[in-house]
Amino acid sequence: MNIFRLAGDMTHLFSVLVLLLKIHTIKSCAGVSLKTQELYALVFAARYLDIFTNYISLYNTVMKLIFLGSSFSIVWYMRYHKIVRRSYDKDQDTFRHYFLILPCLLLALLINEKFTFKEVMWTFSLYLEAVAILPQLVLLQRTRNIDNLTGQYVFLLGAYRALYILNWVYRYFTEPHFVHWITWVSGLVQTLLYADFFYYYFQSWKNNQKLHLPA
Amino acid sequence: KEESVLKDEL
């Protein structure tokens, strides 16, 4: 464990807590994409298949349970909670996220480190996570007013993977033959997808204005 | 085992 990875995990934890807090306290999911939340639930389900069979550490298991629990409960809130679901903007959240799942699955079947069920599912979760934010970014472009919590959620979600990239650089230089191209490339693509959001987020922060993305 | 090295990440 290095500082970059710990910072990345904490940033990721904060992003899901910010979102859960928003939905649970103000009972609203305005501006939040259900599609992205469903993709993330799928990412964690595919990645943490061995949560009970491959014990690594208490920290690792607890964090996996938190990520699984939070992502599925956010999906539950947005789909079934009678108050929260009313604030879900399904007419705007129209990204066909099923078109993301299949290509990622096919790619995982073609490009992976080992052709086993667990490894292919793990690789699938990497590719899917890289594109899971797209429905949310599209929704932000459409809904003019981006409330602070949603903006912070997306920012933290992007920052966590950027910190993971620093973690991979650190591990590359400190651990012998630590080479994982698949993870590095998908992590880089994921972070680059946030590039323009980061730019506008920083601009709004610098000029102390409300965050708005150009149409 | 290199494979497990990466799997300790979240």
mmCIF file of C-alpha atoms in Angstrom:
data_model
loop_
_atom_site.group_PDB
_atom_site.id
_atom_site.type_symbol
_atom_site.label_atom_id
_atom_site.label_comp_id
_atom_site.label_asym_id
_atom_site.label_seq_id
_atom_site.Cartn_x
_atom_site.Cartn_y
_atom_site.Cartn_z
ATOM 1 C CA MET A 1 0.000 0.000 0.000
ATOM 2 C CA ASN A 2 1.388 3.422 -0.928
ATOM 3 C CA ILE A 3 0.168 6.938 -0.291
ATOM 4 C CA PHE A 4 -1.173 7.358 -3.837
ATOM 5 C CA ARG A 5 -3.294 4.240 -3.606
ATOM 6 C CA LEU A 6 -4.560 5.082 -0.122
ATOM 7 C CA ALA A 7 -5.423 8.599 -1.299
ATOM 8 C CA GLY A 8 -7.116 7.077 -4.352
ATOM 9 C CA ASP A 9 -9.187 4.669 -2.266
ATOM 10 C CA MET A 10 -10.179 7.435 0.153
ATOM 11 C CA THR A 11 -11.139 9.740 -2.740
ATOM 12 C CA HIS A 12 -13.204 6.939 -4.253
ATOM 13 C CA LEU A 13 -14.821 6.260 -0.878
ATOM 14 C CA PHE A 14 -15.658 9.946 -0.495
ATOM 15 C CA SER A 15 -17.218 10.089 -3.948
ATOM 16 C CA VAL A 16 -19.716 7.329 -3.125
ATOM 17 C CA LEU A 17 -20.359 8.771 0.340
ATOM 18 C CA VAL A 18 -21.031 12.246 -1.117
ATOM 19 C CA LEU A 19 -23.549 10.714 -3.502
ATOM 20 C CA LEU A 20 -25.197 8.521 -0.846
ATOM 21 C CA LEU A 21 -25.356 11.511 1.499
ATOM 22 C CA LYS A 22 -26.994 13.664 -1.174
ATOM 23 C CA ILE A 23 -29.585 11.042 -2.052
ATOM 24 C CA HIS A 24 -30.253 9.972 1.543
ATOM 25 C CA THR A 25 -30.472 13.429 3.137
ATOM 26 C CA ILE A 26 -32.197 15.601 0.548
ATOM 27 C CA LYS A 27 -34.013 12.579 -0.973
ATOM 28 C CA SER A 28 -33.082 13.793 -4.426
ATOM 29 C CA CYS A 29 -31.044 12.336 -7.271
ATOM 30 C CA ALA A 30 -31.423 15.300 -9.618
ATOM 31 C CA GLY A 31 -28.582 15.420 -12.101
ATOM 32 C CA VAL A 32 -27.403 11.903 -11.255
ATOM 33 C CA SER A 33 -27.309 9.316 -14.020
ATOM 34 C CA LEU A 34 -28.910 6.000 -13.026
ATOM 35 C CA LYS A 35 -27.156 4.396 -15.990
ATOM 36 C CA THR A 36 -23.734 5.273 -14.602
ATOM 37 C CA GLN A 37 -24.760 3.956 -11.195
ATOM 38 C CA GLU A 38 -25.933 0.690 -12.726
ATOM 39 C CA LEU A 39 -22.691 0.368 -14.670
ATOM 40 C CA TYR A 40 -20.708 0.915 -11.488
ATOM 41 C CA ALA A 41 -22.729 -1.706 -9.619
ATOM 42 C CA LEU A 42 -21.902 -4.102 -12.469
ATOM 43 C CA VAL A 43 -18.214 -3.099 -12.330
ATOM 44 C CA PHE A 44 -17.972 -3.951 -8.634
ATOM 45 C CA ALA A 45 -20.002 -7.159 -9.017
ATOM 46 C CA ALA A 46 -17.687 -8.355 -11.794
ATOM 47 C CA ARG A 47 -14.498 -7.258 -10.043
ATOM 48 C CA TYR A 48 -15.176 -8.506 -6.526
ATOM 49 C CA LEU A 49 -16.321 -12.034 -7.372
ATOM 50 C CA ASP A 50 -13.619 -13.463 -5.122
ATOM 51 C CA ILE A 51 -14.399 -11.215 -2.158
ATOM 52 C CA PHE A 52 -15.062 -14.233 0.083
ATOM 53 C CA THR A 53 -12.688 -16.722 -1.495
ATOM 54 C CA ASN A 54 -9.530 -14.655 -1.842
ATOM 55 C CA TYR A 55 -8.886 -12.857 1.464
ATOM 56 C CA ILE A 56 -6.215 -10.179 1.094
ATOM 57 C CA SER A 57 -6.691 -7.920 4.118
ATOM 58 C CA LEU A 58 -9.407 -6.566 6.365
ATOM 59 C CA TYR A 59 -9.069 -3.192 4.671
ATOM 60 C CA ASN A 60 -9.500 -4.764 1.236
ATOM 61 C CA THR A 61 -12.573 -6.747 2.241
ATOM 62 C CA VAL A 62 -14.217 -3.859 4.092
ATOM 63 C CA MET A 63 -13.679 -1.456 1.198
ATOM 64 C CA LYS A 64 -15.078 -3.976 -1.290
ATOM 65 C CA LEU A 65 -18.186 -4.410 0.863
ATOM 66 C CA ILE A 66 -18.605 -0.638 1.090
ATOM 67 C CA PHE A 67 -18.285 -0.169 -2.671
ATOM 68 C CA LEU A 68 -20.661 -3.051 -3.419
ATOM 69 C CA GLY A 69 -23.149 -1.944 -0.770
ATOM 70 C CA SER A 70 -23.108 1.732 -1.731
ATOM 71 C CA SER A 71 -23.372 1.217 -5.489
ATOM 72 C CA PHE A 72 -26.266 -1.236 -5.207
ATOM 73 C CA SER A 73 -28.099 0.871 -2.627
ATOM 74 C CA ILE A 74 -27.754 3.974 -4.829
ATOM 75 C CA VAL A 75 -29.293 2.019 -7.710
ATOM 76 C CA TRP A 76 -32.047 0.790 -5.352
ATOM 77 C CA TYR A 77 -32.758 4.344 -4.124
ATOM 78 C CA MET A 78 -32.975 5.728 -7.651
ATOM 79 C CA ARG A 79 -35.149 2.896 -8.940
ATOM 80 C CA TYR A 80 -37.488 2.050 -6.079
ATOM 81 C CA HIS A 81 -37.469 4.693 -3.350
ATOM 82 C CA LYS A 82 -40.824 6.449 -3.780
ATOM 83 C CA ILE A 83 -39.457 9.968 -3.147
ATOM 84 C CA VAL A 84 -35.980 9.752 -4.678
ATOM 85 C CA ARG A 85 -37.165 8.128 -7.902
ATOM 86 C CA ARG A 86 -39.423 11.136 -8.584
ATOM 87 C CA SER A 87 -36.356 13.367 -8.965
ATOM 88 C CA TYR A 88 -34.712 11.026 -11.438
ATOM 89 C CA ASP A 89 -34.635 12.663 -14.853
ATOM 90 C CA LYS A 90 -35.135 9.583 -17.050
ATOM 91 C CA ASP A 91 -35.938 11.653 -20.166
ATOM 92 C CA GLN A 92 -32.467 13.191 -20.032
ATOM 93 C CA ASP A 93 -30.569 10.116 -18.886
ATOM 94 C CA THR A 94 -30.841 8.395 -22.240
ATOM 95 C CA PHE A 95 -27.321 7.108 -22.891
ATOM 96 C CA ARG A 96 -27.680 3.551 -24.210
ATOM 97 C CA HIS A 97 -25.362 2.028 -21.629
ATOM 98 C CA TYR A 98 -26.101 -1.476 -22.893
ATOM 99 C CA PHE A 99 -23.998 -0.498 -25.904
ATOM 100 C CA LEU A 100 -21.089 -0.119 -23.502
ATOM 101 C CA ILE A 101 -21.476 -3.444 -21.721
ATOM 102 C CA LEU A 102 -21.257 -5.776 -24.711
ATOM 103 C CA PRO A 103 -18.142 -4.234 -26.346
ATOM 104 C CA CYS A 104 -16.363 -4.257 -22.980
ATOM 105 C CA LEU A 105 -17.278 -7.920 -22.511
ATOM 106 C CA LEU A 106 -16.105 -8.823 -26.019
ATOM 107 C CA LEU A 107 -12.882 -6.857 -25.534
ATOM 108 C CA ALA A 108 -12.289 -8.626 -22.220
ATOM 109 C CA LEU A 109 -12.712 -11.967 -23.979
ATOM 110 C CA LEU A 110 -10.118 -10.912 -26.563
ATOM 111 C CA ILE A 111 -7.612 -8.949 -24.505
ATOM 112 C CA ASN A 112 -6.911 -10.277 -21.037
ATOM 113 C CA GLU A 113 -4.021 -11.538 -18.958
ATOM 114 C CA LYS A 114 -5.372 -15.057 -18.592
ATOM 115 C CA PHE A 115 -8.378 -16.682 -20.244
ATOM 116 C CA THR A 116 -10.176 -17.793 -17.091
ATOM 117 C CA PHE A 117 -13.691 -16.807 -16.030
ATOM 118 C CA LYS A 118 -12.458 -14.785 -13.050
ATOM 119 C CA GLU A 119 -9.727 -13.018 -15.024
ATOM 120 C CA VAL A 120 -12.047 -12.204 -17.942
ATOM 121 C CA MET A 121 -14.678 -10.822 -15.535
ATOM 122 C CA TRP A 122 -11.995 -8.790 -13.777
ATOM 123 C CA THR A 123 -10.756 -7.386 -17.107
ATOM 124 C CA PHE A 124 -14.370 -6.713 -18.143
ATOM 125 C CA SER A 125 -14.815 -4.682 -14.953
ATOM 126 C CA LEU A 126 -11.705 -2.636 -15.816
ATOM 127 C CA TYR A 127 -12.913 -1.777 -19.316
ATOM 128 C CA LEU A 128 -16.458 -1.087 -18.110
ATOM 129 C CA GLU A 129 -15.242 1.186 -15.346
ATOM 130 C CA ALA A 130 -13.275 3.202 -17.888
ATOM 131 C CA VAL A 131 -16.470 4.130 -19.762
ATOM 132 C CA ALA A 132 -19.016 3.953 -16.924
ATOM 133 C CA ILE A 133 -18.911 7.732 -16.395
ATOM 134 C CA LEU A 134 -20.072 8.516 -19.948
ATOM 135 C CA PRO A 135 -23.833 8.534 -19.232
ATOM 136 C CA GLN A 136 -23.174 10.843 -16.283
ATOM 137 C CA LEU A 137 -21.022 13.240 -18.325
ATOM 138 C CA VAL A 138 -23.646 13.314 -21.096
ATOM 139 C CA LEU A 139 -26.343 14.034 -18.506
ATOM 140 C CA LEU A 140 -24.272 16.868 -17.028
ATOM 141 C CA GLN A 141 -23.966 18.431 -20.485
ATOM 142 C CA ARG A 142 -27.753 18.348 -20.804
ATOM 143 C CA THR A 143 -28.871 19.488 -17.393
ATOM 144 C CA ARG A 144 -27.855 23.121 -17.203
ATOM 145 C CA ASN A 145 -27.685 23.472 -13.434
ATOM 146 C CA ILE A 146 -25.098 21.139 -11.949
ATOM 147 C CA ASP A 147 -25.556 21.179 -8.191
ATOM 148 C CA ASN A 148 -22.408 21.195 -6.076
ATOM 149 C CA LEU A 149 -22.762 17.691 -4.706
ATOM 150 C CA THR A 150 -23.098 16.121 -8.144
ATOM 151 C CA GLY A 151 -20.138 18.160 -9.392
ATOM 152 C CA GLN A 152 -18.067 17.081 -6.389
ATOM 153 C CA TYR A 153 -19.121 13.476 -6.907
ATOM 154 C CA VAL A 154 -17.890 13.446 -10.521
ATOM 155 C CA PHE A 155 -14.706 15.295 -9.625
ATOM 156 C CA LEU A 156 -13.813 12.845 -6.831
ATOM 157 C CA LEU A 157 -14.646 9.891 -9.068
ATOM 158 C CA GLY A 158 -12.229 11.172 -11.702
ATOM 159 C CA ALA A 159 -9.552 12.123 -9.171
ATOM 160 C CA TYR A 160 -9.467 8.635 -7.631
ATOM 161 C CA ARG A 161 -8.377 6.982 -10.883
ATOM 162 C CA ALA A 162 -5.802 9.722 -11.519
ATOM 163 C CA LEU A 163 -4.325 8.909 -8.086
ATOM 164 C CA TYR A 164 -4.335 5.231 -9.015
ATOM 165 C CA ILE A 165 -2.208 6.058 -12.046
ATOM 166 C CA LEU A 166 0.362 7.645 -9.713
ATOM 167 C CA ASN A 167 0.121 4.469 -7.613
ATOM 168 C CA TRP A 168 0.921 2.323 -10.692
ATOM 169 C CA VAL A 169 3.878 4.554 -11.565
ATOM 170 C CA TYR A 170 5.154 4.243 -7.997
ATOM 171 C CA ARG A 171 4.721 0.448 -7.971
ATOM 172 C CA TYR A 172 6.373 0.158 -11.388
ATOM 173 C CA PHE A 173 9.511 1.786 -10.006
ATOM 174 C CA THR A 174 9.491 0.073 -6.642
ATOM 175 C CA GLU A 175 8.342 -3.476 -7.414
ATOM 176 C CA PRO A 176 10.209 -5.777 -9.808
ATOM 177 C CA HIS A 177 8.390 -6.630 -13.041
ATOM 178 C CA PHE A 178 5.209 -4.862 -12.020
ATOM 179 C CA VAL A 179 3.849 -4.527 -15.550
ATOM 180 C CA HIS A 180 0.099 -4.478 -16.226
ATOM 181 C CA TRP A 181 -0.599 -2.770 -19.539
ATOM 182 C CA ILE A 182 -4.296 -3.619 -19.579
ATOM 183 C CA THR A 183 -4.857 -1.919 -16.238
ATOM 184 C CA TRP A 184 -2.702 1.054 -17.130
ATOM 185 C CA VAL A 185 -4.275 1.750 -20.510
ATOM 186 C CA SER A 186 -7.863 1.430 -19.259
ATOM 187 C CA GLY A 187 -7.034 3.571 -16.212
ATOM 188 C CA LEU A 188 -5.524 6.221 -18.486
ATOM 189 C CA VAL A 189 -8.517 6.202 -20.859
ATOM 190 C CA GLN A 190 -10.830 6.501 -17.865
ATOM 191 C CA THR A 191 -8.982 9.528 -16.511
ATOM 192 C CA LEU A 192 -8.754 11.198 -19.924
ATOM 193 C CA LEU A 193 -12.546 11.000 -20.269
ATOM 194 C CA TYR A 194 -12.730 13.382 -17.297
ATOM 195 C CA ALA A 195 -10.229 15.813 -18.812
ATOM 196 C CA ASP A 196 -12.730 18.366 -20.091
ATOM 197 C CA PHE A 197 -14.863 18.045 -16.967
ATOM 198 C CA PHE A 198 -11.793 18.738 -14.823
ATOM 199 C CA TYR A 199 -11.018 21.782 -16.969
ATOM 200 C CA TYR A 200 -14.491 23.330 -16.548
ATOM 201 C CA TYR A 201 -14.615 22.272 -12.882
ATOM 202 C CA PHE A 202 -11.328 24.034 -12.236
ATOM 203 C CA GLN A 203 -12.444 27.112 -14.184
ATOM 204 C CA SER A 204 -15.658 27.386 -12.174
ATOM 205 C CA TRP A 205 -13.688 26.945 -8.964
ATOM 206 C CA LYS A 206 -11.090 29.557 -9.995
ATOM 207 C CA ASN A 207 -13.677 32.131 -11.106
ATOM 208 C CA ASN A 208 -15.869 31.174 -8.167
ATOM 209 C CA GLN A 209 -18.800 30.609 -10.513
ATOM 210 C CA LYS A 210 -21.437 27.930 -10.734
ATOM 211 C CA LEU A 211 -20.164 24.945 -12.712
ATOM 212 C CA HIS A 212 -21.712 24.772 -16.157
ATOM 213 C CA LEU A 213 -20.519 22.742 -19.127
ATOM 214 C CA PRO A 214 -20.816 24.113 -22.676
ATOM 215 C CA ALA A 215 -23.598 22.491 -24.693
ATOM 216 C CA LYS B 1 3.029 -14.570 -8.208
ATOM 217 C CA GLU B 2 2.706 -11.452 -10.412
ATOM 218 C CA GLU B 3 -1.029 -11.958 -10.993
ATOM 219 C CA SER B 4 -1.867 -11.643 -7.296
ATOM 220 C CA VAL B 5 0.266 -8.488 -7.011
ATOM 221 C CA LEU B 6 -2.294 -6.400 -8.886
ATOM 222 C CA LYS B 7 -5.295 -8.147 -7.377
ATOM 223 C CA ASP B 8 -4.596 -6.605 -4.001
ATOM 224 C CA GLU B 9 -5.963 -3.345 -5.424
ATOM 225 C CA LEU B 10 -9.617 -2.336 -5.332
#
